[in-house]
Amino acid sequence: MKYGYYPGCTLKKNAASFEKSALHVMKAAGIEFREMKVWNCCGTSFGLTKDMLIHQIAPVRNILRARQEGFDAIVTLCSICYNTLKRADSFISSDSMVKRRITGFLDEYGPYEGGFPVFHLLEVLEDRIGLGAVSKLAIRPLSGLRAAAYYGCMLVRPAELGFDSMERPGRLRRFLKALGAEPVDFPLSTECCGAYHAVGEPATAAEFSRKIIDDARLRGAEIIVTGCPLCHHNLDRGQAEIIRAWPGFNPMPVMYFTQAAALAFGEPAAGLGFESNFAPPQVLLDRLAGAAAGREAPR
Amino acid sequence: MQFTLKARDLDSAIRRKVEEISGENVYACYQCGKCSAGCPSAYAMDVIPSQIMRFLQVGLEEDLLGSNTPWICASCEICSVRCPRGIEVARIMEALRHASLRKRLDRIAIQGIPAPAIKETPPIALVSAFRKMTS
Ligand code: SF4
Ligand code: SF4
């Protein structure tokens, strides 16, 4: 299957470390992909109004471009791009009048019935590559790392379009296990990070994130792993705001599942963009360095 | 004392508008409170989501339009996926935002955001915030 990699805006800016690590992981896993030549904003976030079809143009245009470029499916990294593209397609597919109007507006791409596959990278890694193969690639397993798998909203809601169970998803937990880590379950793994409140209501966003981090810590996590650049922003950079409100708050490292995988696959930490973290994942890096020193020590 | 209450006395322009924009039926709500129970923003709302539903049913237009609730809502959609009556409450919140935005009553001023904050904030947050809070 030829995947069209759809990055979305944030991967080219604040979440460059997500993209870089993901490209490494996709290559290592042998996924046949290429970045789409032309793409626009996914249309974020999915328009919840029923009467404003204009919101569906941006996501559907991306899908039609992927088809035009000859791809069999789209693969995304950002959970919000994933949600917006997949939902827009489902929305136009389920209503013939809507479909006619949208595809009519986008006539340059020809007729379209809907149903072009959109995947999140975690789905491709688990369902196409397989977690057994992922484990084999993990030559430097994240042994003993107590990692909280954090999904946020847009990978699991709404139920019929989410990539896993909406109340108790397991994809990220299983992936972390394949990397050798000890995934930590925590009840707030699908609670909202504060989302776009980062812009107008930073104190509210910080309160959302604080509850999530404290909950993960309470269950024994020493790091939080996510697949969403907005969650990463709120949970990591948002800690500056949390500390303003809660001076005793202890920082908690947050990283992308692709950074975790790249490390496990043997990539040096130096190229993975941790320097832009508010709370660097020192606990993990020290442990990996310790394990490496142990391996090299003379017997 | 006799008191007669007719459905049409409780109906309101805001109820019709919200249903038109959202495509949802506010009368389907039976006030179980599940949407409010799971809402991560409820602690900061002046009117919690299940109350919003009730206010729509009984036409409390001013209380609805004056409430901070749709602006505190983070569109996380917990309420939508958990409602036992299948109401997408997040669409109701979006419709209430649009009831103001379509009158150009913006919640945030883009010009008011300091340049360093724009640089630091991911585009996904900026674009979503502008989508939700500006016309
Ligand atoms: S969960 Fe649904 S039925 Fe229950 S109060 Fe909320 S909107 Fe009404
Ligand atoms: S979508 Fe809004 S109202 Fe519904 S649970 Fe989330 S924050 Fe609360």
Short mmCIF file of C-alpha atoms and ligand atoms in Angstrom, two decimals:
data_model
loop_
_atom_site.label_atom_id
_atom_site.label_comp_id
_atom_site.label_asym_id
_atom_site.label_seq_id
_atom_site.Cartn_x
_atom_site.Cartn_y
_atom_site.Cartn_z
CA MET A 1 0.00 0.00 0.00
CA LYS A 2 1.34 3.43 -0.98
CA TYR A 3 0.76 5.94 1.79
CA GLY A 4 0.53 9.66 1.19
CA TYR A 5 2.00 11.28 4.27
CA TYR A 6 -0.14 14.27 5.22
CA PRO A 7 1.84 16.36 7.76
CA GLY A 8 -0.44 19.27 8.56
CA CYS A 9 0.74 22.72 9.68
CA THR A 10 1.92 22.03 13.21
CA LEU A 11 4.29 19.24 12.19
CA LYS A 12 6.17 21.78 10.09
CA LYS A 13 6.45 24.24 12.96
CA ASN A 14 6.22 23.59 16.70
CA ALA A 15 6.09 19.80 16.36
CA ALA A 16 9.13 19.36 14.10
CA SER A 17 10.46 16.77 16.57
CA PHE A 18 7.31 14.70 16.02
CA GLU A 19 7.81 14.73 12.26
CA LYS A 20 11.51 14.01 12.38
CA SER A 21 11.13 11.03 14.70
CA ALA A 22 8.11 9.75 12.77
CA LEU A 23 9.97 9.84 9.44
CA HIS A 24 12.71 7.80 11.04
CA VAL A 25 10.22 5.27 12.44
CA MET A 26 8.31 4.96 9.17
CA LYS A 27 11.52 4.30 7.24
CA ALA A 28 12.81 1.82 9.81
CA ALA A 29 9.47 -0.02 9.74
CA GLY A 30 9.54 -0.23 5.95
CA ILE A 31 6.33 1.73 5.36
CA GLU A 32 6.03 2.75 1.71
CA PHE A 33 5.25 6.44 1.91
CA ARG A 34 5.97 9.86 0.48
CA GLU A 35 4.89 13.29 1.67
CA MET A 36 2.05 14.68 -0.42
CA LYS A 37 3.38 17.20 -2.96
CA VAL A 38 0.56 19.67 -2.34
CA TRP A 39 -1.54 19.91 0.79
CA ASN A 40 -3.39 22.59 2.71
CA CYS A 41 -4.62 23.04 6.28
CA CYS A 42 -6.76 20.03 7.24
CA GLY A 43 -9.58 22.43 8.04
CA THR A 44 -9.16 22.08 11.77
CA SER A 45 -11.06 21.51 13.81
CA PHE A 46 -13.93 19.45 12.38
CA GLY A 47 -16.88 21.81 11.81
CA LEU A 48 -19.68 20.87 14.22
CA THR A 49 -22.29 22.96 12.43
CA LYS A 50 -24.61 21.16 10.05
CA ASP A 51 -25.35 24.19 7.91
CA MET A 52 -21.83 25.40 6.99
CA LEU A 53 -20.49 23.12 4.31
CA ILE A 54 -17.56 25.41 3.58
CA HIS A 55 -15.75 23.87 6.57
CA GLN A 56 -15.61 20.55 4.74
CA ILE A 57 -13.84 21.88 1.66
CA ALA A 58 -10.31 21.98 3.10
CA PRO A 59 -10.27 18.38 4.40
CA VAL A 60 -11.99 16.92 1.34
CA ARG A 61 -9.58 18.76 -0.96
CA ASN A 62 -6.65 17.12 0.82
CA ILE A 63 -8.20 13.70 0.34
CA LEU A 64 -8.85 14.33 -3.34
CA ARG A 65 -5.28 15.52 -3.82
CA ALA A 66 -3.94 12.35 -2.21
CA ARG A 67 -6.04 10.33 -4.64
CA GLN A 68 -4.85 12.45 -7.55
CA GLU A 69 -1.21 11.88 -6.57
CA GLY A 70 -1.83 8.15 -6.82
CA PHE A 71 -1.76 7.14 -3.15
CA ASP A 72 -3.86 4.30 -1.75
CA ALA A 73 -4.34 5.90 1.65
CA ILE A 74 -3.39 8.90 3.77
CA VAL A 75 -1.27 8.52 6.89
CA THR A 76 -1.29 11.31 9.48
CA LEU A 77 0.64 11.95 12.66
CA CYS A 78 -1.44 14.74 14.17
CA SER A 79 -4.56 13.37 15.84
CA ILE A 80 -6.59 16.44 14.92
CA CYS A 81 -5.71 16.21 11.21
CA TYR A 82 -6.62 12.53 11.41
CA ASN A 83 -9.98 13.31 12.96
CA THR A 84 -10.82 16.21 10.65
CA LEU A 85 -9.94 14.40 7.41
CA LYS A 86 -11.63 11.15 8.37
CA ARG A 87 -14.79 12.81 9.67
CA ALA A 88 -15.17 15.13 6.72
CA ASP A 89 -15.01 12.12 4.43
CA SER A 90 -17.55 10.23 6.50
CA PHE A 91 -19.82 13.29 6.65
CA ILE A 92 -19.97 13.75 2.89
CA SER A 93 -20.26 10.00 2.29
CA SER A 94 -23.33 9.72 4.49
CA ASP A 95 -25.39 12.42 2.77
CA SER A 96 -25.81 12.41 -1.01
CA MET A 97 -26.89 16.05 -1.17
CA VAL A 98 -23.84 17.17 0.81
CA LYS A 99 -21.59 14.97 -1.31
CA ARG A 100 -22.97 16.41 -4.52
CA ARG A 101 -22.45 19.97 -3.37
CA ILE A 102 -18.92 19.45 -2.05
CA THR A 103 -17.65 17.37 -4.96
CA GLY A 104 -19.37 19.81 -7.33
CA PHE A 105 -17.44 22.66 -5.74
CA LEU A 106 -14.23 20.63 -6.07
CA ASP A 107 -15.04 19.60 -9.64
CA GLU A 108 -11.40 19.84 -10.81
CA TYR A 109 -10.73 16.52 -9.03
CA GLY A 110 -13.52 14.62 -10.76
CA PRO A 111 -16.26 12.44 -9.27
CA TYR A 112 -15.75 11.08 -5.75
CA GLU A 113 -17.92 8.65 -3.83
CA GLY A 114 -16.16 9.02 -0.48
CA GLY A 115 -14.37 6.38 1.55
CA PHE A 116 -10.70 7.15 0.82
CA PRO A 117 -8.78 5.53 3.70
CA VAL A 118 -7.23 7.83 6.32
CA PHE A 119 -4.98 6.26 8.96
CA HIS A 120 -3.08 7.44 11.98
CA LEU A 121 0.51 6.19 12.07
CA LEU A 122 -0.22 4.11 15.18
CA GLU A 123 -2.82 2.16 13.20
CA VAL A 124 -0.40 1.49 10.36
CA LEU A 125 2.30 0.34 12.78
CA GLU A 126 0.00 -2.03 14.63
CA ASP A 127 -2.27 -3.30 11.83
CA ARG A 128 0.07 -3.35 8.82
CA ILE A 129 3.59 -3.67 10.18
CA GLY A 130 2.64 -5.58 13.32
CA LEU A 131 3.80 -5.16 16.90
CA GLY A 132 5.99 -8.26 16.62
CA ALA A 133 8.03 -6.51 13.92
CA VAL A 134 8.10 -3.33 16.02
CA SER A 135 9.50 -5.32 18.95
CA LYS A 136 12.22 -6.75 16.72
CA LEU A 137 13.21 -3.25 15.64
CA ALA A 138 13.51 -2.18 19.27
CA ILE A 139 17.17 -3.08 19.65
CA ARG A 140 17.40 -0.75 22.66
CA PRO A 141 14.18 -1.62 24.54
CA LEU A 142 12.74 0.95 26.93
CA SER A 143 12.90 -1.61 29.72
CA GLY A 144 11.29 -0.62 32.98
CA LEU A 145 10.08 2.75 31.71
CA ARG A 146 6.72 3.47 33.34
CA ALA A 147 5.03 5.33 30.52
CA ALA A 148 1.46 6.68 30.63
CA ALA A 149 -0.29 6.26 27.28
CA TYR A 150 -2.23 9.47 26.72
CA TYR A 151 -4.72 9.61 23.82
CA GLY A 152 -6.63 12.85 24.33
CA CYS A 153 -9.88 13.36 22.42
CA MET A 154 -9.49 13.20 18.69
CA LEU A 155 -8.01 9.74 18.23
CA VAL A 156 -10.94 8.06 19.97
CA ARG A 157 -13.99 10.28 19.49
CA PRO A 158 -16.55 10.03 18.02
CA ALA A 159 -16.84 6.29 18.69
CA GLU A 160 -17.64 5.24 15.12
CA LEU A 161 -14.59 7.03 13.69
CA GLY A 162 -12.06 6.71 16.49
CA PHE A 163 -9.13 4.34 15.99
CA ASP A 164 -9.94 2.30 19.09
CA SER A 165 -12.39 1.85 21.97
CA MET A 166 -13.53 5.30 23.00
CA GLU A 167 -13.58 4.63 26.75
CA ARG A 168 -10.64 2.27 27.07
CA PRO A 169 -8.30 2.44 24.09
CA GLY A 170 -5.25 0.20 23.97
CA ARG A 171 -3.27 0.98 20.82
CA LEU A 172 -0.71 3.25 22.42
CA ARG A 173 -0.41 1.00 25.49
CA ARG A 174 0.26 -2.02 23.27
CA PHE A 175 2.74 -0.06 21.16
CA LEU A 176 4.70 1.06 24.23
CA LYS A 177 4.76 -2.52 25.44
CA ALA A 178 6.20 -3.62 22.11
CA LEU A 179 9.00 -1.09 22.67
CA GLY A 180 9.77 -2.78 25.97
CA ALA A 181 8.25 -0.12 28.24
CA GLU A 182 5.83 -0.73 31.10
CA PRO A 183 2.67 1.11 30.10
CA VAL A 184 0.69 2.71 32.91
CA ASP A 185 -3.09 2.82 32.66
CA PHE A 186 -4.73 5.92 34.02
CA PRO A 187 -8.36 7.01 33.98
CA LEU A 188 -7.74 10.43 32.41
CA SER A 189 -5.99 8.98 29.34
CA THR A 190 -8.83 10.19 27.09
CA GLU A 191 -9.60 13.43 28.93
CA CYS A 192 -9.16 16.74 27.06
CA CYS A 193 -5.77 18.48 27.44
CA GLY A 194 -7.35 21.94 27.22
CA ALA A 195 -7.09 22.07 23.43
CA TYR A 196 -7.40 25.53 21.85
CA HIS A 197 -7.84 27.18 25.25
CA ALA A 198 -4.05 27.46 25.07
CA VAL A 199 -4.76 30.63 23.06
CA GLY A 200 -7.52 32.54 24.86
CA GLU A 201 -7.78 30.79 28.25
CA PRO A 202 -4.30 29.51 29.16
CA ALA A 203 -5.20 29.14 32.85
CA THR A 204 -8.11 26.86 31.92
CA ALA A 205 -5.91 24.80 29.60
CA ALA A 206 -3.32 24.51 32.37
CA GLU A 207 -5.93 23.23 34.81
CA PHE A 208 -7.02 20.53 32.34
CA SER A 209 -3.41 19.47 31.81
CA ARG A 210 -2.53 19.54 35.50
CA LYS A 211 -5.28 17.06 36.32
CA ILE A 212 -4.08 14.71 33.58
CA ILE A 213 -0.43 14.88 34.64
CA ASP A 214 -1.25 14.43 38.33
CA ASP A 215 -3.47 11.46 37.53
CA ALA A 216 -0.71 9.81 35.48
CA ARG A 217 1.79 10.46 38.27
CA LEU A 218 -0.58 9.02 40.85
CA ARG A 219 -0.67 5.75 38.88
CA GLY A 220 3.11 5.57 38.89
CA ALA A 221 4.01 7.09 35.51
CA GLU A 222 7.41 8.70 35.09
CA ILE A 223 6.71 9.94 31.58
CA ILE A 224 3.65 10.68 29.42
CA VAL A 225 3.57 9.55 25.79
CA THR A 226 1.21 11.09 23.24
CA GLY A 227 0.39 11.17 19.53
CA CYS A 228 -0.98 14.70 19.26
CA PRO A 229 0.99 17.93 18.84
CA LEU A 230 -1.67 19.99 20.62
CA CYS A 231 -1.77 17.61 23.59
CA HIS A 232 2.03 17.72 23.64
CA HIS A 233 1.99 21.51 23.67
CA ASN A 234 -0.54 21.77 26.49
CA LEU A 235 0.94 18.99 28.59
CA ASP A 236 4.58 20.00 28.12
CA ARG A 237 4.83 23.76 27.47
CA GLY A 238 1.68 24.27 29.54
CA GLN A 239 3.66 23.24 32.62
CA ALA A 240 5.07 26.78 32.86
CA GLU A 241 1.49 28.01 33.36
CA ILE A 242 0.71 25.15 35.79
CA ILE A 243 3.71 26.09 37.93
CA ARG A 244 2.50 29.69 38.06
CA ALA A 245 -0.78 28.49 39.60
CA TRP A 246 0.71 25.57 41.60
CA PRO A 247 4.27 26.51 42.63
CA GLY A 248 4.88 23.07 44.15
CA PHE A 249 4.15 21.26 40.88
CA ASN A 250 6.86 18.83 39.80
CA PRO A 251 7.58 18.79 36.06
CA MET A 252 6.63 15.65 34.15
CA PRO A 253 8.34 14.76 30.86
CA VAL A 254 6.08 14.34 27.83
CA MET A 255 7.12 12.86 24.51
CA TYR A 256 5.74 11.61 21.20
CA PHE A 257 5.31 7.87 20.65
CA THR A 258 7.56 8.26 17.62
CA GLN A 259 10.35 9.70 19.78
CA ALA A 260 9.99 6.73 22.12
CA ALA A 261 10.13 4.37 19.13
CA ALA A 262 13.09 6.12 17.50
CA LEU A 263 15.05 5.84 20.74
CA ALA A 264 14.17 2.18 21.07
CA PHE A 265 15.15 1.61 17.44
CA GLY A 266 18.61 2.92 18.32
CA GLU A 267 18.48 6.54 17.11
CA PRO A 268 20.70 8.85 19.17
CA ALA A 269 18.65 11.12 21.45
CA ALA A 270 20.56 14.17 20.22
CA GLY A 271 18.68 14.34 16.91
CA LEU A 272 15.19 13.84 18.30
CA GLY A 273 14.36 17.39 19.32
CA PHE A 274 14.10 16.97 23.10
CA GLU A 275 15.85 20.31 23.58
CA SER A 276 12.56 22.07 22.77
CA ASN A 277 10.81 20.28 25.67
CA PHE A 278 9.85 22.22 28.78
CA ALA A 279 10.42 19.02 30.78
CA PRO A 280 13.07 16.89 29.06
CA PRO A 281 12.70 13.08 29.35
CA GLN A 282 15.92 12.80 31.35
CA VAL A 283 14.69 9.77 33.26
CA LEU A 284 14.49 7.78 30.03
CA LEU A 285 17.70 9.09 28.50
CA ASP A 286 19.68 8.33 31.67
CA ARG A 287 18.27 4.84 31.83
CA LEU A 288 19.13 4.11 28.20
CA ALA A 289 22.63 5.50 28.71
CA GLY A 290 22.97 3.36 31.86
CA ALA A 291 21.85 0.25 29.99
CA ALA A 292 24.31 0.98 27.19
CA ALA A 293 27.15 1.48 29.69
CA GLY A 294 26.16 -1.81 31.35
CA ARG A 295 26.33 -3.59 28.01
CA GLU A 296 29.73 -2.17 27.23
CA ALA A 297 31.24 -2.78 30.67
CA PRO A 298 33.89 -5.55 30.68
CA ARG A 299 32.72 -8.70 32.40
CA MET B 1 -54.78 28.33 41.70
CA GLN B 2 -54.75 27.10 38.16
CA PHE B 3 -51.70 27.53 36.00
CA THR B 4 -51.55 26.54 32.35
CA LEU B 5 -48.26 25.99 30.65
CA LYS B 6 -48.21 25.61 26.89
CA ALA B 7 -45.28 24.36 24.88
CA ARG B 8 -45.42 27.35 22.59
CA ASP B 9 -45.00 29.73 25.53
CA LEU B 10 -41.68 28.08 26.23
CA ASP B 11 -40.46 28.06 22.68
CA SER B 12 -37.83 30.56 21.66
CA ALA B 13 -35.90 31.91 18.72
CA ILE B 14 -32.66 30.63 20.24
CA ARG B 15 -34.05 27.06 20.43
CA ARG B 16 -34.97 27.18 16.75
CA LYS B 17 -31.64 28.70 15.79
CA VAL B 18 -29.59 26.18 17.79
CA GLU B 19 -31.51 23.25 16.32
CA GLU B 20 -31.08 24.59 12.82
CA ILE B 21 -27.32 25.11 13.15
CA SER B 22 -26.63 21.91 15.11
CA GLY B 23 -29.11 19.52 13.53
CA GLU B 24 -29.92 18.25 17.06
CA ASN B 25 -33.29 17.98 18.84
CA VAL B 26 -33.12 19.65 22.25
CA TYR B 27 -36.37 18.02 23.41
CA ALA B 28 -34.71 14.60 23.27
CA CYS B 29 -32.84 15.48 26.47
CA TYR B 30 -34.29 13.88 29.62
CA GLN B 31 -31.94 15.66 32.03
CA CYS B 32 -29.92 12.68 33.21
CA GLY B 33 -26.88 14.90 33.74
CA LYS B 34 -24.36 12.53 32.17
CA CYS B 35 -23.01 15.24 29.85
CA SER B 36 -22.27 17.50 32.81
CA ALA B 37 -20.80 14.66 34.85
CA GLY B 38 -18.12 13.92 32.27
CA CYS B 39 -17.46 17.48 31.10
CA PRO B 40 -13.90 18.52 31.97
CA SER B 41 -14.86 22.20 31.69
CA ALA B 42 -17.95 22.06 33.92
CA TYR B 43 -16.01 23.35 36.94
CA ALA B 44 -15.51 26.69 35.20
CA MET B 45 -18.93 27.01 33.54
CA ASP B 46 -21.65 29.23 34.94
CA VAL B 47 -24.30 26.97 33.38
CA ILE B 48 -23.36 23.28 33.09
CA PRO B 49 -24.13 21.37 29.85
CA SER B 50 -27.31 19.59 31.06
CA GLN B 51 -28.63 22.95 32.29
CA ILE B 52 -27.93 24.42 28.86
CA MET B 53 -30.15 21.69 27.43
CA ARG B 54 -32.93 22.53 29.90
CA PHE B 55 -32.61 26.26 29.27
CA LEU B 56 -33.02 25.57 25.55
CA GLN B 57 -36.12 23.49 26.19
CA VAL B 58 -37.74 26.26 28.21
CA GLY B 59 -36.43 29.17 26.15
CA LEU B 60 -34.22 31.07 28.62
CA GLU B 61 -32.66 33.05 25.79
CA GLU B 62 -30.83 35.70 27.81
CA ASP B 63 -29.32 33.18 30.20
CA LEU B 64 -28.12 31.13 27.25
CA LEU B 65 -26.55 33.98 25.32
CA GLY B 66 -25.04 35.57 28.43
CA SER B 67 -23.46 32.34 29.67
CA ASN B 68 -19.72 31.67 29.50
CA THR B 69 -20.40 27.99 28.87
CA PRO B 70 -20.01 27.70 25.09
CA TRP B 71 -16.74 29.64 25.35
CA ILE B 72 -15.36 27.50 28.18
CA CYS B 73 -16.34 24.32 26.32
CA ALA B 74 -13.23 22.78 24.75
CA SER B 75 -15.11 20.74 22.09
CA CYS B 76 -13.73 17.53 23.57
CA GLU B 77 -16.97 15.72 22.68
CA ILE B 78 -17.15 13.60 25.84
CA CYS B 79 -20.74 14.81 26.26
CA SER B 80 -21.67 13.84 22.69
CA VAL B 81 -20.35 10.30 22.91
CA ARG B 82 -21.85 9.60 26.35
CA CYS B 83 -25.36 11.05 26.01
CA PRO B 84 -27.80 8.13 26.36
CA ARG B 85 -30.25 10.00 24.13
CA GLY B 86 -27.73 10.33 21.32
CA ILE B 87 -27.65 14.11 21.44
CA GLU B 88 -24.39 15.59 20.22
CA VAL B 89 -24.13 18.17 22.97
CA ALA B 90 -20.85 19.47 21.53
CA ARG B 91 -22.82 20.51 18.43
CA ILE B 92 -25.23 22.39 20.68
CA MET B 93 -22.25 24.28 22.15
CA GLU B 94 -20.96 25.04 18.66
CA ALA B 95 -24.40 26.30 17.64
CA LEU B 96 -24.52 28.62 20.67
CA ARG B 97 -21.09 29.97 19.73
CA HIS B 98 -22.27 30.51 16.19
CA ALA B 99 -25.44 32.26 17.39
CA SER B 100 -23.07 34.99 18.66
CA LEU B 101 -20.33 34.74 16.04
CA ARG B 102 -22.77 35.16 13.18
CA LYS B 103 -23.65 38.50 14.72
CA ARG B 104 -19.91 39.29 14.73
CA LEU B 105 -19.74 39.08 18.51
CA ASP B 106 -16.23 37.63 18.67
CA ARG B 107 -14.89 36.17 21.88
CA ILE B 108 -11.20 36.84 21.24
CA ALA B 109 -9.45 39.60 19.31
CA ILE B 110 -6.73 38.23 17.09
CA GLN B 111 -4.90 41.57 17.21
CA GLY B 112 -4.77 41.28 21.00
CA ILE B 113 -2.57 38.17 21.00
CA PRO B 114 1.07 39.14 21.62
CA ALA B 115 3.52 38.23 18.85
CA PRO B 116 5.72 35.98 21.07
CA ALA B 117 2.62 33.98 22.07
CA ILE B 118 1.72 33.47 18.41
CA LYS B 119 5.20 32.18 17.72
CA GLU B 120 5.13 29.81 20.69
CA THR B 121 1.61 28.49 20.06
CA PRO B 122 1.13 25.66 17.55
CA PRO B 123 -0.89 26.57 14.43
CA ILE B 124 -3.36 23.86 15.35
CA ALA B 125 -4.25 25.76 18.55
CA LEU B 126 -4.41 29.14 16.82
CA VAL B 127 -6.54 27.98 13.92
CA SER B 128 -8.91 26.04 16.19
CA ALA B 129 -9.24 28.97 18.58
CA PHE B 130 -10.00 31.34 15.72
CA ARG B 131 -12.51 28.86 14.35
CA LYS B 132 -14.28 28.62 17.69
CA MET B 133 -14.00 32.16 19.00
CA THR B 134 -13.99 34.52 16.01
CA SER B 135 -16.37 35.15 13.13
S1 SF4 C 1 -26.45 13.40 28.66
FE1 SF4 C 1 -27.99 13.80 27.05
S2 SF4 C 1 -29.97 13.30 27.98
FE2 SF4 C 1 -28.48 13.44 29.67
S3 SF4 C 1 -28.68 15.57 30.37
FE3 SF4 C 1 -27.04 15.54 28.85
S4 SF4 C 1 -28.02 16.02 26.89
FE4 SF4 C 1 -29.64 15.47 28.35
S1 SF4 C 2 -17.53 19.17 24.35
FE1 SF4 C 2 -17.64 20.96 25.69
S2 SF4 C 2 -19.53 20.67 26.87
FE2 SF4 C 2 -19.04 18.71 25.95
S3 SF4 C 2 -17.87 17.63 27.55
FE3 SF4 C 2 -16.38 18.65 26.22
S4 SF4 C 2 -15.99 20.63 27.17
FE4 SF4 C 2 -17.89 19.81 28.10
#
